[in-house]
Backbone as JSON Lines, residues from 0, in Angstrom:
{"i":0,"aa":"M","n":[87.29,-81.6,103.48],"ca":[87.49,-81.14,102.11],"c":[86.9,-82.18,101.15]}
{"i":1,"aa":"T","n":[86.21,-81.7,100.14],"ca":[85.64,-82.63,99.18],"c":[86.73,-83.31,98.37]}
{"i":2,"aa":"D","n":[86.39,-84.44,97.75],"ca":[87.38,-85.19,96.98],"c":[88.01,-84.36,95.87]}
{"i":3,"aa":"W","n":[87.18,-83.61,95.12],"ca":[87.73,-82.84,94.0],"c":[88.62,-81.71,94.5]}
{"i":4,"aa":"L","n":[88.29,-81.14,95.65],"ca":[89.1,-80.07,96.21],"c":[90.45,-80.62,96.69]}
{"i":5,"aa":"T","n":[90.42,-81.76,97.33],"ca":[91.65,-82.43,97.76],"c":[92.52,-82.78,96.56]}
{"i":6,"aa":"K","n":[91.88,-83.28,95.51],"ca":[92.61,-83.66,94.29],"c":[93.25,-82.43,93.63]}
{"i":7,"aa":"A","n":[92.51,-81.33,93.53],"ca":[93.04,-80.11,92.92],"c":[94.19,-79.55,93.75]}
{"i":8,"aa":"K","n":[94.05,-79.57,95.07],"ca":[95.11,-79.07,95.96],"c":[96.37,-79.91,95.81]}
{"i":9,"aa":"A","n":[96.23,-81.22,95.81],"ca":[97.4,-82.1,95.64],"c":[98.06,-81.87,94.28]}
{"i":10,"aa":"F","n":[97.24,-81.68,93.25],"ca":[97.77,-81.48,91.9],"c":[98.61,-80.2,91.83]}
{"i":11,"aa":"I","n":[98.08,-79.09,92.34],"ca":[98.86,-77.85,92.23],"c":[100.06,-77.84,93.17]}
{"i":12,"aa":"E","n":[99.93,-78.47,94.33],"ca":[101.09,-78.56,95.22],"c":[102.21,-79.32,94.55]}
{"i":13,"aa":"D","n":[101.87,-80.4,93.84],"ca":[102.87,-81.17,93.12],"c":[103.48,-80.35,91.98]}
{"i":14,"aa":"R","n":[102.65,-79.7,91.19],"ca":[103.12,-78.96,90.01],"c":[103.92,-77.71,90.38]}
{"i":15,"aa":"F","n":[103.61,-77.1,91.5],"ca":[104.3,-75.87,91.9],"c":[105.38,-76.13,92.96]}
{"i":16,"aa":"R","n":[105.71,-77.39,93.18],"ca":[106.67,-77.74,94.24],"c":[107.95,-76.93,94.17]}
{"i":17,"aa":"N","n":[108.51,-76.75,92.99],"ca":[109.79,-76.05,92.85],"c":[109.65,-74.68,92.21]}
{"i":18,"aa":"A","n":[108.47,-74.13,92.24],"ca":[108.23,-72.82,91.61],"c":[108.97,-71.72,92.35]}
{"i":19,"aa":"R","n":[109.5,-70.8,91.58],"ca":[110.18,-69.63,92.13],"c":[109.42,-68.39,91.68]}
{"i":20,"aa":"L","n":[108.31,-68.12,92.33],"ca":[107.47,-66.99,91.98],"c":[107.45,-66.0,93.14]}
{"i":21,"aa":"K","n":[107.07,-64.76,92.86],"ca":[107.05,-63.72,93.88],"c":[105.96,-63.95,94.93]}
{"i":22,"aa":"K","n":[104.9,-64.63,94.54],"ca":[103.85,-64.93,95.52],"c":[103.6,-66.43,95.51]}
{"i":23,"aa":"D","n":[103.16,-66.94,96.62],"ca":[102.91,-68.37,96.78],"c":[101.79,-68.81,95.84]}
{"i":24,"aa":"P","n":[102.09,-69.66,94.85],"ca":[101.07,-70.03,93.86],"c":[99.93,-70.86,94.43]}
{"i":25,"aa":"V","n":[100.18,-71.64,95.46],"ca":[99.12,-72.44,96.07],"c":[98.19,-71.53,96.87]}
{"i":26,"aa":"A","n":[98.76,-70.62,97.64],"ca":[97.93,-69.66,98.38],"c":[97.12,-68.81,97.4]}
{"i":27,"aa":"H","n":[97.73,-68.38,96.31],"ca":[97.0,-67.58,95.31],"c":[95.86,-68.4,94.71]}
{"i":28,"aa":"A","n":[96.11,-69.66,94.39],"ca":[95.07,-70.51,93.81],"c":[93.87,-70.62,94.74]}
{"i":29,"aa":"F","n":[94.13,-70.78,96.02],"ca":[93.02,-70.9,96.98],"c":[92.38,-69.55,97.3]}
{"i":30,"aa":"E","n":[93.11,-68.47,97.09],"ca":[92.49,-67.15,97.2],"c":[91.51,-66.95,96.04]}
{"i":31,"aa":"V","n":[91.89,-67.39,94.84],"ca":[90.98,-67.32,93.69],"c":[89.74,-68.18,93.97]}
{"i":32,"aa":"Y","n":[89.94,-69.36,94.5],"ca":[88.82,-70.24,94.89],"c":[87.9,-69.53,95.9]}
{"i":33,"aa":"R","n":[88.51,-68.92,96.92],"ca":[87.72,-68.22,97.95],"c":[86.91,-67.09,97.33]}
{"i":34,"aa":"I","n":[87.52,-66.33,96.45],"ca":[86.82,-65.22,95.81],"c":[85.66,-65.74,94.97]}
{"i":35,"aa":"L","n":[85.91,-66.79,94.21],"ca":[84.82,-67.38,93.41],"c":[83.66,-67.79,94.3]}
{"i":36,"aa":"R","n":[83.94,-68.46,95.41],"ca":[82.88,-68.97,96.31],"c":[82.24,-67.85,97.13]}
{"i":37,"aa":"E","n":[83.06,-67.06,97.81],"ca":[82.52,-66.13,98.79],"c":[82.14,-64.77,98.22]}
{"i":38,"aa":"E","n":[82.97,-64.23,97.36],"ca":[82.69,-62.9,96.81],"c":[81.74,-62.98,95.61]}
{"i":39,"aa":"F","n":[81.96,-63.95,94.74],"ca":[81.2,-64.04,93.49],"c":[80.09,-65.09,93.54]}
{"i":40,"aa":"R","n":[80.01,-65.83,94.66],"ca":[78.93,-66.8,94.89],"c":[78.81,-67.87,93.79]}
{"i":41,"aa":"Q","n":[79.95,-68.29,93.29],"ca":[79.97,-69.35,92.28],"c":[79.88,-70.71,92.97]}
{"i":42,"aa":"E","n":[79.06,-71.59,92.42],"ca":[78.89,-72.93,93.0],"c":[79.22,-74.04,92.02]}
{"i":43,"aa":"D","n":[79.42,-73.7,90.76],"ca":[79.71,-74.69,89.73],"c":[81.08,-75.31,90.01]}
{"i":44,"aa":"A","n":[81.11,-76.62,90.22],"ca":[82.35,-77.3,90.59],"c":[83.44,-77.14,89.53]}
{"i":45,"aa":"D","n":[83.07,-77.17,88.24],"ca":[84.08,-77.02,87.19],"c":[84.74,-75.64,87.25]}
{"i":46,"aa":"I","n":[83.95,-74.6,87.49],"ca":[84.51,-73.25,87.61],"c":[85.42,-73.17,88.83]}
{"i":47,"aa":"L","n":[84.99,-73.76,89.94],"ca":[85.8,-73.71,91.16],"c":[87.12,-74.48,91.0]}
{"i":48,"aa":"I","n":[87.06,-75.65,90.4],"ca":[88.29,-76.43,90.18],"c":[89.21,-75.7,89.22]}
{"i":49,"aa":"A","n":[88.65,-75.21,88.12],"ca":[89.47,-74.47,87.14],"c":[90.06,-73.21,87.78]}
{"i":50,"aa":"G","n":[89.32,-72.6,88.71],"ca":[89.86,-71.45,89.43],"c":[91.09,-71.81,90.23]}
{"i":51,"aa":"I","n":[91.07,-72.94,90.87],"ca":[92.25,-73.4,91.62],"c":[93.41,-73.68,90.67]}
{"i":52,"aa":"L","n":[93.1,-74.25,89.53],"ca":[94.14,-74.67,88.58],"c":[94.55,-73.58,87.59]}
{"i":53,"aa":"H","n":[93.97,-72.39,87.68],"ca":[94.06,-71.39,86.61],"c":[95.48,-71.02,86.17]}
{"i":54,"aa":"D","n":[96.47,-71.11,87.03],"ca":[97.84,-70.72,86.66],"c":[98.74,-71.88,86.27]}
{"i":55,"aa":"V","n":[98.24,-73.09,86.39],"ca":[99.12,-74.25,86.24],"c":[99.66,-74.42,84.81]}
{"i":56,"aa":"L","n":[98.91,-74.03,83.79],"ca":[99.42,-74.16,82.42],"c":[100.49,-73.13,82.11]}
{"i":57,"aa":"E","n":[100.28,-71.9,82.55],"ca":[101.22,-70.85,82.17],"c":[102.4,-70.72,83.12]}
{"i":58,"aa":"D","n":[102.29,-71.21,84.35],"ca":[103.36,-71.0,85.33],"c":[104.15,-72.25,85.67]}
{"i":59,"aa":"T","n":[103.86,-73.37,85.04],"ca":[104.69,-74.57,85.23],"c":[105.15,-75.03,83.86]}
{"i":60,"aa":"K","n":[106.3,-75.64,83.82],"ca":[106.85,-76.09,82.53],"c":[106.38,-77.5,82.17]}
{"i":61,"aa":"T","n":[105.8,-78.2,83.12],"ca":[105.5,-79.62,82.9],"c":[104.02,-79.94,82.73]}
{"i":62,"aa":"T","n":[103.14,-78.99,82.96],"ca":[101.71,-79.28,82.88],"c":[101.17,-78.95,81.5]}
{"i":63,"aa":"T","n":[100.4,-79.87,80.95],"ca":[99.78,-79.66,79.64],"c":[98.26,-79.72,79.77]}
{"i":64,"aa":"E","n":[97.6,-79.28,78.72],"ca":[96.15,-79.37,78.69],"c":[95.71,-80.83,78.8]}
{"i":65,"aa":"K","n":[96.46,-81.74,78.19],"ca":[96.15,-83.18,78.28],"c":[96.22,-83.67,79.72]}
{"i":66,"aa":"D","n":[97.19,-83.16,80.5],"ca":[97.27,-83.53,81.92],"c":[95.99,-83.15,82.66]}
{"i":67,"aa":"L","n":[95.51,-81.95,82.37],"ca":[94.28,-81.49,83.04],"c":[93.08,-82.31,82.59]}
{"i":68,"aa":"E","n":[93.03,-82.66,81.32],"ca":[91.94,-83.52,80.84],"c":[91.98,-84.87,81.53]}
{"i":69,"aa":"K","n":[93.18,-85.43,81.66],"ca":[93.35,-86.76,82.26],"c":[92.99,-86.75,83.76]}
{"i":70,"aa":"H","n":[93.48,-85.75,84.48],"ca":[93.28,-85.72,85.93],"c":[91.94,-85.11,86.35]}
{"i":71,"aa":"F","n":[91.35,-84.3,85.49],"ca":[90.1,-83.62,85.84],"c":[89.04,-83.86,84.76]}
{"i":72,"aa":"S","n":[88.98,-83.02,83.74],"ca":[88.02,-83.23,82.65],"c":[88.38,-82.33,81.48]}
{"i":73,"aa":"P","n":[87.89,-82.66,80.28],"ca":[88.13,-81.77,79.13],"c":[87.56,-80.37,79.36]}
{"i":74,"aa":"H","n":[86.41,-80.29,80.02],"ca":[85.81,-78.98,80.27],"c":[86.67,-78.13,81.2]}
{"i":75,"aa":"I","n":[87.15,-78.71,82.27],"ca":[88.03,-77.98,83.2],"c":[89.3,-77.57,82.47]}
{"i":76,"aa":"A","n":[89.87,-78.47,81.69],"ca":[91.07,-78.14,80.92],"c":[90.82,-76.96,79.99]}
{"i":77,"aa":"S","n":[89.66,-76.94,79.34],"ca":[89.36,-75.84,78.41],"c":[89.19,-74.51,79.15]}
{"i":78,"aa":"L","n":[88.62,-74.55,80.35],"ca":[88.49,-73.32,81.14],"c":[89.86,-72.78,81.55]}
{"i":79,"aa":"V","n":[90.73,-73.68,82.0],"ca":[92.08,-73.26,82.4],"c":[92.83,-72.71,81.19]}
{"i":80,"aa":"K","n":[92.72,-73.39,80.06],"ca":[93.4,-72.91,78.85],"c":[92.89,-71.53,78.44]}
{"i":81,"aa":"A","n":[91.59,-71.3,78.56],"ca":[91.0,-70.03,78.16],"c":[91.59,-68.85,78.92]}
{"i":82,"aa":"V","n":[91.96,-69.05,80.19],"ca":[92.48,-67.94,81.01],"c":[94.0,-67.94,81.1]}
{"i":83,"aa":"S","n":[94.66,-68.78,80.29],"ca":[96.12,-68.9,80.33],"c":[96.74,-68.37,79.06]}
{"i":84,"aa":"H","n":[97.87,-67.69,79.22],"ca":[98.63,-67.33,78.02],"c":[99.51,-68.51,77.63]}
{"i":85,"aa":"D","n":[99.88,-68.57,76.38],"ca":[100.68,-69.68,75.85],"c":[102.13,-69.5,76.29]}
{"i":86,"aa":"R","n":[102.59,-70.37,77.17],"ca":[103.96,-70.23,77.7],"c":[105.02,-70.53,76.65]}
{"i":87,"aa":"E","n":[104.64,-71.13,75.54],"ca":[105.59,-71.45,74.48],"c":[105.89,-70.24,73.59]}
{"i":88,"aa":"R","n":[105.07,-69.2,73.71],"ca":[105.23,-68.01,72.89],"c":[105.62,-66.82,73.76]}
{"i":89,"aa":"H","n":[106.18,-65.81,73.12],"ca":[106.49,-64.57,73.82],"c":[105.19,-64.0,74.37]}
{"i":90,"aa":"Y","n":[105.2,-63.57,75.62],"ca":[103.99,-63.05,76.26],"c":[103.71,-61.65,75.73]}
{"i":91,"aa":"D","n":[102.59,-61.52,75.06],"ca":[102.12,-60.25,74.53],"c":[100.87,-59.87,75.32]}
{"i":92,"aa":"R","n":[101.03,-59.01,76.32],"ca":[99.91,-58.67,77.21],"c":[98.73,-58.11,76.43]}
{"i":93,"aa":"E","n":[99.0,-57.28,75.42],"ca":[97.91,-56.69,74.63],"c":[97.09,-57.78,73.93]}
{"i":94,"aa":"A","n":[97.79,-58.71,73.26],"ca":[97.09,-59.79,72.56],"c":[96.35,-60.7,73.54]}
{"i":95,"aa":"F","n":[96.96,-60.97,74.68],"ca":[96.33,-61.83,75.68],"c":[95.03,-61.21,76.19]}
{"i":96,"aa":"Y","n":[95.05,-59.92,76.49],"ca":[93.83,-59.28,76.98],"c":[92.78,-59.13,75.89]}
{"i":97,"aa":"E","n":[93.2,-59.03,74.64],"ca":[92.24,-59.07,73.52],"c":[91.56,-60.44,73.49]}
{"i":98,"aa":"H","n":[92.38,-61.49,73.67],"ca":[91.84,-62.86,73.72],"c":[90.83,-63.0,74.87]}
{"i":99,"aa":"L","n":[91.16,-62.47,76.04],"ca":[90.29,-62.62,77.21],"c":[88.9,-62.01,76.98]}
{"i":100,"aa":"K","n":[88.83,-61.03,76.12],"ca":[87.53,-60.41,75.83],"c":[86.57,-61.4,75.17]}
{"i":101,"aa":"T","n":[87.11,-62.47,74.58],"ca":[86.29,-63.42,73.81],"c":[85.99,-64.72,74.54]}
{"i":102,"aa":"I","n":[86.48,-64.9,75.75],"ca":[86.3,-66.18,76.44],"c":[84.87,-66.32,76.96]}
{"i":103,"aa":"S","n":[84.51,-67.53,77.32],"ca":[83.16,-67.83,77.79],"c":[82.87,-67.13,79.12]}
{"i":104,"aa":"P","n":[81.59,-66.94,79.43],"ca":[81.26,-66.36,80.74],"c":[81.83,-67.18,81.91]}
{"i":105,"aa":"E","n":[81.85,-68.49,81.8],"ca":[82.44,-69.32,82.86],"c":[83.91,-68.97,83.07]}
{"i":106,"aa":"A","n":[84.65,-68.87,81.98],"ca":[86.07,-68.53,82.06],"c":[86.25,-67.1,82.56]}
{"i":107,"aa":"K","n":[85.33,-66.21,82.19],"ca":[85.44,-64.83,82.67],"c":[85.33,-64.75,84.19]}
{"i":108,"aa":"W","n":[84.49,-65.6,84.8],"ca":[84.4,-65.61,86.26],"c":[85.77,-65.94,86.86]}
{"i":109,"aa":"I","n":[86.46,-66.91,86.27],"ca":[87.77,-67.32,86.77],"c":[88.77,-66.18,86.64]}
{"i":110,"aa":"K","n":[88.78,-65.53,85.47],"ca":[89.72,-64.42,85.27],"c":[89.37,-63.25,86.18]}
{"i":111,"aa":"L","n":[88.09,-62.98,86.39],"ca":[87.7,-61.91,87.32],"c":[88.23,-62.19,88.72]}
{"i":112,"aa":"A","n":[88.11,-63.44,89.17],"ca":[88.6,-63.8,90.51],"c":[90.12,-63.71,90.58]}
{"i":113,"aa":"D","n":[90.8,-64.12,89.52],"ca":[92.26,-64.02,89.46],"c":[92.69,-62.56,89.53]}
{"i":114,"aa":"L","n":[92.05,-61.71,88.73],"ca":[92.39,-60.29,88.74],"c":[92.09,-59.66,90.1]}
{"i":115,"aa":"Y","n":[90.97,-60.04,90.7],"ca":[90.61,-59.54,92.03],"c":[91.73,-59.87,93.02]}
{"i":116,"aa":"A","n":[92.17,-61.13,93.02],"ca":[93.24,-61.54,93.93],"c":[94.53,-60.78,93.63]}
{"i":117,"aa":"N","n":[94.86,-60.62,92.36],"ca":[96.08,-59.89,91.99],"c":[96.0,-58.42,92.39]}
{"i":118,"aa":"L","n":[94.85,-57.8,92.19],"ca":[94.7,-56.4,92.56],"c":[94.79,-56.21,94.07]}
{"i":119,"aa":"E","n":[94.21,-57.14,94.85],"ca":[94.33,-57.05,96.31],"c":[95.79,-57.18,96.73]}
{"i":120,"aa":"W","n":[96.51,-58.09,96.1],"ca":[97.93,-58.28,96.4],"c":[98.72,-57.01,96.04]}
{"i":121,"aa":"M","n":[98.42,-56.45,94.87],"ca":[99.09,-55.22,94.44],"c":[98.8,-54.08,95.42]}
{"i":122,"aa":"L","n":[97.55,-53.95,95.83],"ca":[97.18,-52.9,96.79],"c":[97.98,-53.03,98.08]}
{"i":123,"aa":"Q","n":[98.06,-54.25,98.58],"ca":[98.81,-54.48,99.81],"c":[100.28,-54.11,99.62]}
{"i":124,"aa":"R","n":[100.86,-54.52,98.51],"ca":[102.28,-54.21,98.25],"c":[102.5,-52.7,98.17]}
{"i":125,"aa":"I","n":[101.62,-51.99,97.49],"ca":[101.76,-50.53,97.37],"c":[101.64,-49.89,98.75]}
{"i":126,"aa":"Q","n":[100.67,-50.33,99.53],"ca":[100.47,-49.77,100.87],"c":[101.68,-50.02,101.76]}
{"i":127,"aa":"E","n":[102.4,-51.11,101.5],"ca":[103.62,-51.42,102.27],"c":[104.84,-50.71,101.71]}
{"i":128,"aa":"G","n":[104.67,-49.98,100.6],"ca":[105.8,-49.29,99.97],"c":[106.6,-50.18,99.05]}
{"i":129,"aa":"N","n":[106.03,-51.31,98.61],"ca":[106.72,-52.26,97.73],"c":[105.89,-52.48,96.47]}
{"i":130,"aa":"P","n":[105.89,-51.52,95.55],"ca":[105.03,-51.65,94.36],"c":[105.4,-52.86,93.52]}
{"i":131,"aa":"V","n":[104.44,-53.33,92.77],"ca":[104.65,-54.47,91.88],"c":[105.32,-54.02,90.59]}
{"i":132,"aa":"F","n":[104.91,-52.87,90.08],"ca":[105.47,-52.32,88.84],"c":[105.97,-50.9,89.12]}
{"i":133,"aa":"H","n":[106.85,-50.39,88.24],"ca":[107.23,-48.98,88.34],"c":[106.0,-48.11,88.1]}
{"i":134,"aa":"S","n":[105.16,-48.53,87.15],"ca":[103.87,-47.89,86.92],"c":[102.83,-48.98,86.74]}
{"i":135,"aa":"H","n":[101.76,-48.89,87.49],"ca":[100.69,-49.88,87.4],"c":[99.7,-49.55,86.3]}
{"i":136,"aa":"K","n":[99.83,-48.38,85.69],"ca":[98.85,-47.91,84.71],"c":[98.67,-48.85,83.51]}
{"i":137,"aa":"P","n":[99.73,-49.37,82.9],"ca":[99.5,-50.3,81.77],"c":[98.72,-51.55,82.18]}
{"i":138,"aa":"F","n":[99.07,-52.12,83.33],"ca":[98.35,-53.3,83.82],"c":[96.88,-52.94,84.08]}
{"i":139,"aa":"L","n":[96.65,-51.83,84.74],"ca":[95.28,-51.42,85.04],"c":[94.49,-51.13,83.78]}
{"i":140,"aa":"R","n":[95.15,-50.61,82.75],"ca":[94.46,-50.38,81.48],"c":[93.97,-51.69,80.9]}
{"i":141,"aa":"H","n":[94.79,-52.74,80.99],"ca":[94.38,-54.05,80.48],"c":[93.26,-54.65,81.33]}
{"i":142,"aa":"V","n":[93.35,-54.47,82.63],"ca":[92.27,-54.95,83.5],"c":[90.96,-54.29,83.1]}
{"i":143,"aa":"R","n":[91.0,-52.98,82.93],"ca":[89.78,-52.25,82.55],"c":[89.27,-52.68,81.17]}
{"i":144,"aa":"M","n":[90.19,-52.96,80.27],"ca":[89.8,-53.44,78.94],"c":[89.03,-54.77,79.08]}
{"i":145,"aa":"F","n":[89.53,-55.66,79.92],"ca":[88.84,-56.92,80.17],"c":[87.48,-56.69,80.83]}
{"i":146,"aa":"L","n":[87.45,-55.83,81.83],"ca":[86.2,-55.54,82.53],"c":[85.13,-55.01,81.57]}
{"i":147,"aa":"D","n":[85.55,-54.23,80.6],"ca":[84.6,-53.7,79.6],"c":[83.95,-54.82,78.78]}
{"i":148,"aa":"S","n":[84.61,-55.97,78.7],"ca":[84.05,-57.09,77.93],"c":[83.09,-57.95,78.76]}
{"i":149,"aa":"C","n":[83.02,-57.69,80.05],"ca":[82.15,-58.45,80.94],"c":[80.81,-57.73,81.02]}
{"i":150,"aa":"V","n":[79.98,-57.94,80.0],"ca":[78.75,-57.14,79.86],"c":[77.51,-57.8,80.46]}
{"i":151,"aa":"Q","n":[77.58,-59.08,80.78],"ca":[76.42,-59.76,81.36],"c":[76.06,-59.12,82.7]}
{"i":152,"aa":"P","n":[74.77,-58.94,82.96],"ca":[74.36,-58.35,84.24],"c":[74.92,-59.07,85.46]}
{"i":153,"aa":"S","n":[75.13,-60.38,85.37],"ca":[75.65,-61.14,86.51],"c":[77.07,-60.7,86.91]}
{"i":154,"aa":"F","n":[77.77,-60.04,86.01],"ca":[79.14,-59.59,86.3],"c":[79.2,-58.23,86.99]}
{"i":155,"aa":"M","n":[78.12,-57.52,87.09],"ca":[78.16,-56.12,87.53],"c":[78.79,-55.91,88.9]}
{"i":156,"aa":"T","n":[78.42,-56.71,89.88],"ca":[79.0,-56.54,91.21],"c":[80.51,-56.8,91.2]}
{"i":157,"aa":"A","n":[80.92,-57.85,90.5],"ca":[82.35,-58.15,90.4],"c":[83.09,-57.01,89.7]}
{"i":158,"aa":"K","n":[82.52,-56.5,88.62],"ca":[83.14,-55.38,87.9],"c":[83.29,-54.16,88.82]}
{"i":159,"aa":"E","n":[82.26,-53.89,89.6],"ca":[82.33,-52.75,90.53],"c":[83.45,-52.93,91.54]}
{"i":160,"aa":"Q","n":[83.6,-54.16,92.07],"ca":[84.66,-54.42,93.06],"c":[86.04,-54.24,92.43]}
{"i":161,"aa":"L","n":[86.24,-54.77,91.24],"ca":[87.54,-54.64,90.58],"c":[87.82,-53.21,90.17]}
{"i":162,"aa":"T","n":[86.81,-52.51,89.71],"ca":[86.98,-51.09,89.34],"c":[87.39,-50.28,90.57]}
{"i":163,"aa":"K","n":[86.8,-50.58,91.71],"ca":[87.16,-49.9,92.96],"c":[88.63,-50.15,93.3]}
{"i":164,"aa":"H","n":[89.09,-51.39,93.16],"ca":[90.51,-51.7,93.4],"c":[91.41,-50.94,92.43]}
{"i":165,"aa":"C","n":[91.03,-50.9,91.17],"ca":[91.84,-50.17,90.17],"c":[91.95,-48.69,90.55]}
{"i":166,"aa":"K","n":[90.85,-48.09,90.95],"ca":[90.86,-46.67,91.34],"c":[91.74,-46.45,92.56]}
{"i":167,"aa":"E","n":[91.7,-47.37,93.51],"ca":[92.52,-47.23,94.71],"c":[94.01,-47.38,94.37]}
{"i":168,"aa":"I","n":[94.34,-48.28,93.48],"ca":[95.74,-48.42,93.05],"c":[96.18,-47.16,92.34]}
{"i":169,"aa":"D","n":[95.35,-46.63,91.45],"ca":[95.66,-45.35,90.79],"c":[95.93,-44.26,91.82]}
{"i":170,"aa":"R","n":[95.03,-44.15,92.79],"ca":[95.16,-43.12,93.82],"c":[96.46,-43.27,94.61]}
{"i":171,"aa":"L","n":[96.71,-44.49,95.05],"ca":[97.93,-44.73,95.83],"c":[99.19,-44.51,95.0]}
{"i":172,"aa":"E","n":[99.15,-44.94,93.75],"ca":[100.33,-44.74,92.9],"c":[100.59,-43.25,92.72]}
{"i":173,"aa":"N","n":[99.54,-42.49,92.48],"ca":[99.71,-41.05,92.33],"c":[100.21,-40.4,93.6]}
{"i":174,"aa":"E","n":[99.79,-40.93,94.73],"ca":[100.2,-40.37,96.02],"c":[101.61,-40.78,96.42]}
{"i":175,"aa":"Y","n":[101.97,-42.05,96.15],"ca":[103.22,-42.59,96.69],"c":[104.35,-42.81,95.69]}
{"i":176,"aa":"I","n":[104.07,-42.87,94.42],"ca":[105.06,-43.38,93.47],"c":[106.37,-42.6,93.48]}
{"i":177,"aa":"Y","n":[106.32,-41.34,93.83],"ca":[107.54,-40.54,93.78],"c":[108.25,-40.44,95.13]}
{"i":178,"aa":"R","n":[107.73,-41.11,96.13],"ca":[108.38,-41.09,97.43],"c":[109.67,-41.91,97.37]}
{"i":179,"aa":"E","n":[110.67,-41.45,98.07],"ca":[111.95,-42.14,98.06],"c":[111.89,-43.5,98.73]}
{"i":180,"aa":"E","n":[111.0,-43.67,99.71],"ca":[110.96,-44.95,100.42],"c":[110.31,-46.06,99.63]}
{"i":181,"aa":"F","n":[109.75,-45.73,98.46],"ca":[109.19,-46.77,97.6],"c":[110.32,-47.67,97.14]}
{"i":182,"aa":"S","n":[110.17,-48.96,97.28],"ca":[111.24,-49.89,96.93],"c":[111.15,-50.31,95.47]}
{"i":183,"aa":"T","n":[112.04,-51.16,95.07],"ca":[112.05,-51.69,93.71],"c":[110.87,-52.61,93.49]}
{"i":184,"aa":"P","n":[110.18,-52.46,92.35],"ca":[109.0,-53.3,92.09],"c":[109.32,-54.79,91.99]}
{"i":185,"aa":"A","n":[108.32,-55.59,92.31],"ca":[108.38,-57.04,92.15],"c":[107.82,-57.38,90.78]}
{"i":186,"aa":"E","n":[107.62,-58.64,90.52],"ca":[106.98,-59.07,89.28],"c":[105.88,-60.06,89.64]}
{"i":187,"aa":"I","n":[104.79,-60.01,88.86],"ca":[103.75,-61.02,89.08],"c":[103.76,-62.01,87.95]}
C-alpha cells in the first residue's frame, strides 16, 4: 500500500472507531476508492484520497476541514468539504443536492463514486428484502438531479452506470415494495 493510502486508511479508521452507522464506514470509503480507480479510471491522488475521506466531515463529530488540511492538504480538504453536508446545520437534502450541482468536476467524480457505492448497497438491500427507505423515489430523484449536472463528456459512462442502478431500484421497488416480507427500512 502506498504511503498516502496507508495514511488515509489509518485516519478514517481512527475517526470512525466508535461510529454507529448502518454500514461499515471504512469498507464504504474503500469501495468509493475502488470505484474511482477501477470503474471510473481515476488516477489523480488527490481525488482518490478525498474519495476515501469523503464522509469524514459529515459523519464524525471530531473531524474538521483544518484537520484534513493538516494531515493531507488544503486541496484534499476542499474536495471533501465540497461533497459533504454541514453537520452543524439541519440536513436539507434538497439544498445539498442543489449545492452538488455547482461543485468542481474533481469533486463530482467523488460524489459519483459515493452515489454508485450507495446505490449498489441499496440494490443489495432491496434484493434481500431489507429496503433502505420506505420509498426510494425521493432519494433517486436527487441522484438524478445531480446526474443532470454532470454534463462533461468524461462523465457519460459513470452517468449511464448510475442511471442503470436507479432504474433497477425503481423496478425492484415497484415489484417488491408491497410484499409483506419486506422488512423495516434502514438509514444511510
